[in-house]
């Protein structure tokens, strides 16, 4: 009976490509053209921000030009995709289009890219939204990714460990310096979660990394709460010099 019901559901609602809505063979997948257009990050990457680097191999602590110039407060960073093509469409759909279904495959892609950063003791924490923005959007896309990543990896997730103490304006079009200034001191660890953070390694998760200002503010809050090591992971990474 269950198999018949599943077959009937698939006839009425056939699996659709996450990016374009076209027909695919299985749920949570991409069609051939969209898969080709999705810039997954593989090979040698910057160990601090996850941006792809020229060359081959898995050299330890390879850094991009930006991370050689800008001190990052976190230990290591990764991203699953570059923020362009199908990846950009999926991130925007997850963020603004109520496409919660993208969180599950997004977490699978994140799990692969962030595997070197995770230990059995790692606590996964999403970047928070300000309360007013959360009420308007009704969900936090970073929390959806973090919860799905926790299910995928078995790591503890503290979805409410971080809060925004101030509502910041849109950072689109802002310079790196303006982004860091706008976010300075705006994120803190929830008082009731401090004991769950102290003495533990933490992975902070967000949908997009641009300058790293949001990750920096969240990392500083985690260090202040006593985290032993803080790493960061984003579903997508805006290209260098963004």
mmCIF file of C-alpha atoms in Angstrom:
data_model
loop_
_atom_site.group_PDB
_atom_site.id
_atom_site.type_symbol
_atom_site.label_atom_id
_atom_site.label_comp_id
_atom_site.label_asym_id
_atom_site.label_seq_id
_atom_site.Cartn_x
_atom_site.Cartn_y
_atom_site.Cartn_z
ATOM 1 C CA UNK A 1 0.000 0.000 0.000
ATOM 2 C CA UNK A 2 2.765 2.443 0.920
ATOM 3 C CA UNK A 3 4.583 1.742 -2.355
ATOM 4 C CA UNK A 4 1.389 2.342 -4.335
ATOM 5 C CA UNK A 5 0.792 5.596 -2.521
ATOM 6 C CA UNK A 6 4.357 6.709 -3.190
ATOM 7 C CA UNK A 7 3.969 5.834 -6.877
ATOM 8 C CA UNK A 8 0.732 7.819 -7.067
ATOM 9 C CA UNK A 9 2.361 10.827 -5.407
ATOM 10 C CA UNK A 10 5.228 10.705 -7.898
ATOM 11 C CA UNK A 11 2.784 10.608 -10.794
ATOM 12 C CA UNK A 12 1.020 13.706 -9.474
ATOM 13 C CA UNK A 13 4.169 15.459 -8.221
ATOM 14 C CA UNK A 14 7.130 14.163 -10.248
ATOM 15 C CA UNK A 15 10.632 14.979 -8.965
ATOM 16 C CA UNK A 16 11.755 18.428 -10.092
ATOM 17 C CA UNK A 17 15.182 19.991 -10.506
ATOM 18 C CA UNK A 18 16.049 22.135 -7.514
ATOM 19 C CA UNK A 19 17.292 24.975 -9.704
ATOM 20 C CA UNK A 20 14.995 25.135 -12.744
ATOM 21 C CA UNK A 21 12.018 22.937 -11.900
ATOM 22 C CA UNK A 22 12.554 20.573 -14.812
ATOM 23 C CA UNK A 23 11.992 16.822 -14.567
ATOM 24 C CA UNK A 24 14.659 14.734 -12.829
ATOM 25 C CA UNK A 25 14.918 11.080 -11.821
ATOM 26 C CA UNK A 26 14.911 11.545 -8.037
ATOM 27 C CA UNK A 27 13.962 14.056 -5.367
ATOM 28 C CA UNK A 28 16.437 16.742 -4.246
ATOM 29 C CA UNK A 29 18.427 16.550 -7.469
ATOM 30 C CA UNK A 30 19.608 18.742 -10.323
ATOM 31 C CA UNK A 31 19.002 18.214 -14.022
ATOM 32 C CA UNK A 32 22.027 17.767 -16.272
ATOM 33 C CA UNK A 33 22.266 21.372 -17.506
ATOM 34 C CA UNK A 34 21.816 22.837 -14.009
ATOM 35 C CA UNK A 35 24.373 20.438 -12.539
ATOM 36 C CA UNK A 36 26.842 21.540 -15.197
ATOM 37 C CA UNK A 37 26.069 25.193 -14.438
ATOM 38 C CA UNK A 38 26.466 24.767 -10.671
ATOM 39 C CA UNK A 39 30.004 25.838 -9.682
ATOM 40 C CA UNK A 40 30.790 23.306 -6.956
ATOM 41 C CA UNK A 41 34.117 24.023 -5.269
ATOM 42 C CA UNK A 42 36.590 21.162 -5.542
ATOM 43 C CA UNK A 43 40.335 20.725 -5.494
ATOM 44 C CA UNK A 44 42.716 23.120 -3.799
ATOM 45 C CA UNK A 45 40.990 25.820 -1.741
ATOM 46 C CA UNK A 46 41.940 28.584 0.658
ATOM 47 C CA UNK A 47 41.988 26.993 4.100
ATOM 48 C CA UNK A 48 40.566 30.150 5.695
ATOM 49 C CA UNK A 49 37.662 31.098 3.426
ATOM 50 C CA UNK A 50 37.150 28.179 1.039
ATOM 51 C CA UNK A 51 37.680 30.066 -2.207
ATOM 52 C CA UNK A 52 39.195 27.878 -4.958
ATOM 53 C CA UNK A 53 42.888 28.293 -5.676
ATOM 54 C CA UNK A 54 44.943 27.507 -8.787
ATOM 55 C CA UNK A 55 46.978 24.352 -8.693
ATOM 56 C CA UNK A 56 46.354 20.856 -7.469
ATOM 57 C CA UNK A 57 46.800 18.882 -4.296
ATOM 58 C CA UNK A 58 45.733 19.328 -0.701
ATOM 59 C CA UNK A 59 48.452 21.550 0.705
ATOM 60 C CA UNK A 60 47.938 22.419 4.362
ATOM 61 C CA UNK A 61 47.028 26.029 5.127
ATOM 62 C CA UNK A 62 47.041 27.260 1.536
ATOM 63 C CA UNK A 63 45.652 30.800 1.643
ATOM 64 C CA UNK A 64 44.207 33.156 -0.962
ATOM 65 C CA UNK A 65 45.593 36.667 -1.417
ATOM 66 C CA UNK A 66 42.769 38.214 0.633
ATOM 67 C CA UNK A 67 43.288 35.907 3.612
ATOM 68 C CA UNK A 68 47.035 36.575 3.493
ATOM 69 C CA UNK A 69 46.221 40.274 3.941
ATOM 70 C CA UNK A 70 43.196 40.068 6.268
ATOM 71 C CA UNK A 71 43.526 38.262 9.588
ATOM 72 C CA UNK A 72 40.559 35.922 10.065
ATOM 73 C CA UNK A 73 39.387 35.354 13.667
ATOM 74 C CA UNK A 74 38.252 31.817 12.853
ATOM 75 C CA UNK A 75 40.594 28.856 12.364
ATOM 76 C CA UNK A 76 39.444 27.352 9.033
ATOM 77 C CA UNK A 77 36.680 27.901 6.487
ATOM 78 C CA UNK A 78 34.966 26.117 3.613
ATOM 79 C CA UNK A 79 32.209 26.694 1.050
ATOM 80 C CA UNK A 80 30.347 24.193 -1.103
ATOM 81 C CA UNK A 81 29.797 26.361 -4.194
ATOM 82 C CA UNK A 82 30.632 29.675 -5.778
ATOM 83 C CA UNK A 83 27.780 32.176 -5.656
ATOM 84 C CA UNK A 84 26.930 32.224 -9.352
ATOM 85 C CA UNK A 85 24.821 30.382 -11.925
ATOM 86 C CA UNK A 86 22.507 27.729 -10.548
ATOM 87 C CA UNK A 87 24.109 28.046 -7.116
ATOM 88 C CA UNK A 88 23.013 31.680 -6.839
ATOM 89 C CA UNK A 89 19.462 30.826 -7.937
ATOM 90 C CA UNK A 90 19.222 28.063 -5.327
ATOM 91 C CA UNK A 91 20.603 30.213 -2.509
ATOM 92 C CA UNK A 92 18.172 33.029 -3.316
ATOM 93 C CA UNK A 93 15.289 30.545 -3.497
ATOM 94 C CA UNK A 94 16.229 29.126 -0.103
ATOM 95 C CA UNK A 95 16.679 32.588 1.382
ATOM 96 C CA UNK A 96 13.688 34.434 -0.037
ATOM 97 C CA UNK A 97 11.469 31.900 -1.775
ATOM 98 C CA UNK A 98 10.386 29.514 1.008
ATOM 99 C CA UNK A 99 12.319 26.732 -0.708
ATOM 100 C CA UNK A 100 13.047 24.726 2.432
ATOM 101 C CA UNK A 101 13.613 21.644 0.272
ATOM 102 C CA UNK A 102 16.970 23.077 -0.827
ATOM 103 C CA UNK A 103 18.335 22.828 2.730
ATOM 104 C CA UNK A 104 18.639 19.041 2.626
ATOM 105 C CA UNK A 105 20.820 18.727 -0.509
ATOM 106 C CA UNK A 106 22.583 21.931 0.505
ATOM 107 C CA UNK A 107 23.566 20.258 3.761
ATOM 108 C CA UNK A 108 24.836 17.217 1.829
ATOM 109 C CA UNK A 109 27.091 19.482 -0.242
ATOM 110 C CA UNK A 110 28.178 21.337 2.894
ATOM 111 C CA UNK A 111 28.982 18.079 4.675
ATOM 112 C CA UNK A 112 31.423 17.125 1.923
ATOM 113 C CA UNK A 113 33.168 20.488 1.814
ATOM 114 C CA UNK A 114 33.260 20.954 5.599
ATOM 115 C CA UNK A 115 34.332 17.386 6.428
ATOM 116 C CA UNK A 116 37.931 18.441 7.316
ATOM 117 C CA UNK A 117 36.539 20.919 9.874
ATOM 118 C CA UNK A 118 34.256 18.560 11.780
ATOM 119 C CA UNK A 119 34.986 16.352 14.791
ATOM 120 C CA UNK A 120 32.532 14.211 16.779
ATOM 121 C CA UNK A 121 32.538 16.935 19.455
ATOM 122 C CA UNK A 122 31.821 19.827 17.087
ATOM 123 C CA UNK A 123 28.797 22.014 17.822
ATOM 124 C CA UNK A 124 27.093 23.393 14.710
ATOM 125 C CA UNK A 125 25.658 26.901 15.085
ATOM 126 C CA UNK A 126 23.825 28.937 12.422
ATOM 127 C CA UNK A 127 24.322 32.652 11.845
ATOM 128 C CA UNK A 128 21.267 34.342 13.410
ATOM 129 C CA UNK A 129 18.712 36.719 11.922
ATOM 130 C CA UNK A 130 17.524 39.769 13.831
ATOM 131 C CA UNK A 131 14.111 39.148 15.442
ATOM 132 C CA UNK A 132 12.290 41.601 13.169
ATOM 133 C CA UNK A 133 13.802 40.083 10.029
ATOM 134 C CA UNK A 134 12.994 36.592 11.295
ATOM 135 C CA UNK A 135 9.370 37.564 11.909
ATOM 136 C CA UNK A 136 9.100 38.957 8.393
ATOM 137 C CA UNK A 137 10.809 36.009 6.687
ATOM 138 C CA UNK A 138 9.329 33.409 9.098
ATOM 139 C CA UNK A 139 12.423 31.201 9.028
ATOM 140 C CA UNK A 140 16.210 31.411 9.185
ATOM 141 C CA UNK A 141 17.735 29.793 6.108
ATOM 142 C CA UNK A 142 21.059 29.312 7.916
ATOM 143 C CA UNK A 143 19.282 27.438 10.711
ATOM 144 C CA UNK A 144 17.627 25.150 8.139
ATOM 145 C CA UNK A 145 21.065 24.355 6.715
ATOM 146 C CA UNK A 146 22.595 23.836 10.167
ATOM 147 C CA UNK A 147 19.822 21.478 11.297
ATOM 148 C CA UNK A 148 20.074 19.453 8.089
ATOM 149 C CA UNK A 149 23.868 19.352 8.432
ATOM 150 C CA UNK A 150 23.479 18.077 11.984
ATOM 151 C CA UNK A 151 21.252 15.253 10.787
ATOM 152 C CA UNK A 152 23.739 14.437 8.047
ATOM 153 C CA UNK A 153 26.828 14.403 10.292
ATOM 154 C CA UNK A 154 25.451 13.469 13.715
ATOM 155 C CA UNK A 155 26.929 16.621 15.262
ATOM 156 C CA UNK A 156 25.069 18.625 17.909
ATOM 157 C CA UNK A 157 23.200 21.660 16.564
ATOM 158 C CA UNK A 158 22.412 24.693 18.721
ATOM 159 C CA UNK A 159 20.091 26.654 16.463
ATOM 160 C CA UNK A 160 19.489 29.391 19.040
ATOM 161 C CA UNK A 161 23.034 29.774 20.357
ATOM 162 C CA UNK A 162 23.601 33.134 18.665
ATOM 163 C CA UNK A 163 21.394 36.229 18.629
ATOM 164 C CA UNK A 164 21.644 39.585 16.863
ATOM 165 C CA UNK A 165 21.531 42.452 19.301
ATOM 166 C CA UNK A 166 20.975 45.107 16.616
ATOM 167 C CA UNK A 167 19.218 45.239 13.289
ATOM 168 C CA UNK A 168 21.745 45.985 10.563
ATOM 169 C CA UNK A 169 20.870 47.473 7.176
ATOM 170 C CA UNK A 170 21.297 45.479 3.979
ATOM 171 C CA UNK A 171 24.979 44.964 3.263
ATOM 172 C CA UNK A 172 24.520 44.712 -0.504
ATOM 173 C CA UNK A 173 26.847 47.129 -2.240
ATOM 174 C CA UNK A 174 28.808 47.907 0.928
ATOM 175 C CA UNK A 175 32.589 47.885 0.959
ATOM 176 C CA UNK A 176 34.491 45.377 3.072
ATOM 177 C CA UNK A 177 35.218 48.056 5.674
ATOM 178 C CA UNK A 178 31.576 49.140 5.803
ATOM 179 C CA UNK A 179 30.417 45.546 6.269
ATOM 180 C CA UNK A 180 32.781 44.954 9.179
ATOM 181 C CA UNK A 181 31.836 48.268 10.814
ATOM 182 C CA UNK A 182 28.100 47.581 10.478
ATOM 183 C CA UNK A 183 28.372 44.138 12.110
ATOM 184 C CA UNK A 184 30.874 44.913 14.843
ATOM 185 C CA UNK A 185 29.471 43.799 18.199
ATOM 186 C CA UNK A 186 26.013 42.950 16.831
ATOM 187 C CA UNK A 187 26.111 39.198 17.525
ATOM 188 C CA UNK A 188 26.384 37.505 20.919
ATOM 189 C CA UNK A 189 25.939 34.063 22.464
ATOM 190 C CA UNK A 190 22.637 33.402 24.210
ATOM 191 C CA UNK A 191 23.175 33.300 27.976
ATOM 192 C CA UNK A 192 21.453 29.917 28.342
ATOM 193 C CA UNK A 193 23.743 28.347 25.718
ATOM 194 C CA UNK A 194 27.114 29.547 26.961
ATOM 195 C CA UNK A 195 27.786 26.384 28.950
ATOM 196 C CA UNK A 196 27.116 24.290 25.813
ATOM 197 C CA UNK A 197 29.699 26.318 23.872
ATOM 198 C CA UNK A 198 32.508 26.616 26.447
ATOM 199 C CA UNK A 199 35.239 24.054 25.875
ATOM 200 C CA UNK A 200 33.817 22.799 22.555
ATOM 201 C CA UNK A 201 34.855 23.256 18.907
ATOM 202 C CA UNK A 202 32.236 25.163 16.908
ATOM 203 C CA UNK A 203 31.289 25.264 13.226
ATOM 204 C CA UNK A 204 29.334 28.396 12.268
ATOM 205 C CA UNK A 205 27.070 27.934 9.236
ATOM 206 C CA UNK A 206 25.666 30.559 6.852
ATOM 207 C CA UNK A 207 24.122 30.546 3.393
ATOM 208 C CA UNK A 208 26.563 32.970 1.742
ATOM 209 C CA UNK A 209 30.017 34.299 2.569
ATOM 210 C CA UNK A 210 30.988 37.624 1.024
ATOM 211 C CA UNK A 211 33.556 39.665 2.961
ATOM 212 C CA UNK A 212 33.468 37.417 6.035
ATOM 213 C CA UNK A 213 32.200 40.233 8.297
ATOM 214 C CA UNK A 214 29.214 38.246 9.589
ATOM 215 C CA UNK A 215 31.351 35.197 10.273
ATOM 216 C CA UNK A 216 33.903 37.404 12.041
ATOM 217 C CA UNK A 217 31.286 38.899 14.381
ATOM 218 C CA UNK A 218 29.869 35.446 15.153
ATOM 219 C CA UNK A 219 33.354 33.983 15.688
ATOM 220 C CA UNK A 220 34.307 36.699 18.155
ATOM 221 C CA UNK A 221 31.129 35.979 20.134
ATOM 222 C CA UNK A 222 32.011 32.268 20.208
ATOM 223 C CA UNK A 223 35.551 32.949 21.400
ATOM 224 C CA UNK A 224 34.184 35.215 24.124
ATOM 225 C CA UNK A 225 31.911 32.353 25.239
ATOM 226 C CA UNK A 226 34.871 29.968 25.544
ATOM 227 C CA UNK A 227 34.791 27.910 22.327
ATOM 228 C CA UNK A 228 38.072 26.030 21.853
ATOM 229 C CA UNK A 229 38.195 26.426 18.071
ATOM 230 C CA UNK A 230 35.840 28.127 15.646
ATOM 231 C CA UNK A 231 35.526 27.171 11.976
ATOM 232 C CA UNK A 232 33.062 28.499 9.403
ATOM 233 C CA UNK A 233 31.178 27.009 6.453
ATOM 234 C CA UNK A 234 28.953 28.614 3.829
ATOM 235 C CA UNK A 235 26.748 26.999 1.235
ATOM 236 C CA UNK A 236 28.070 29.487 -1.324
ATOM 237 C CA UNK A 237 31.075 31.772 -1.526
ATOM 238 C CA UNK A 238 31.089 35.061 -3.425
ATOM 239 C CA UNK A 239 34.144 35.196 -5.681
ATOM 240 C CA UNK A 240 37.416 36.805 -4.677
ATOM 241 C CA UNK A 241 37.562 40.542 -4.165
ATOM 242 C CA UNK A 242 33.786 40.763 -3.630
#
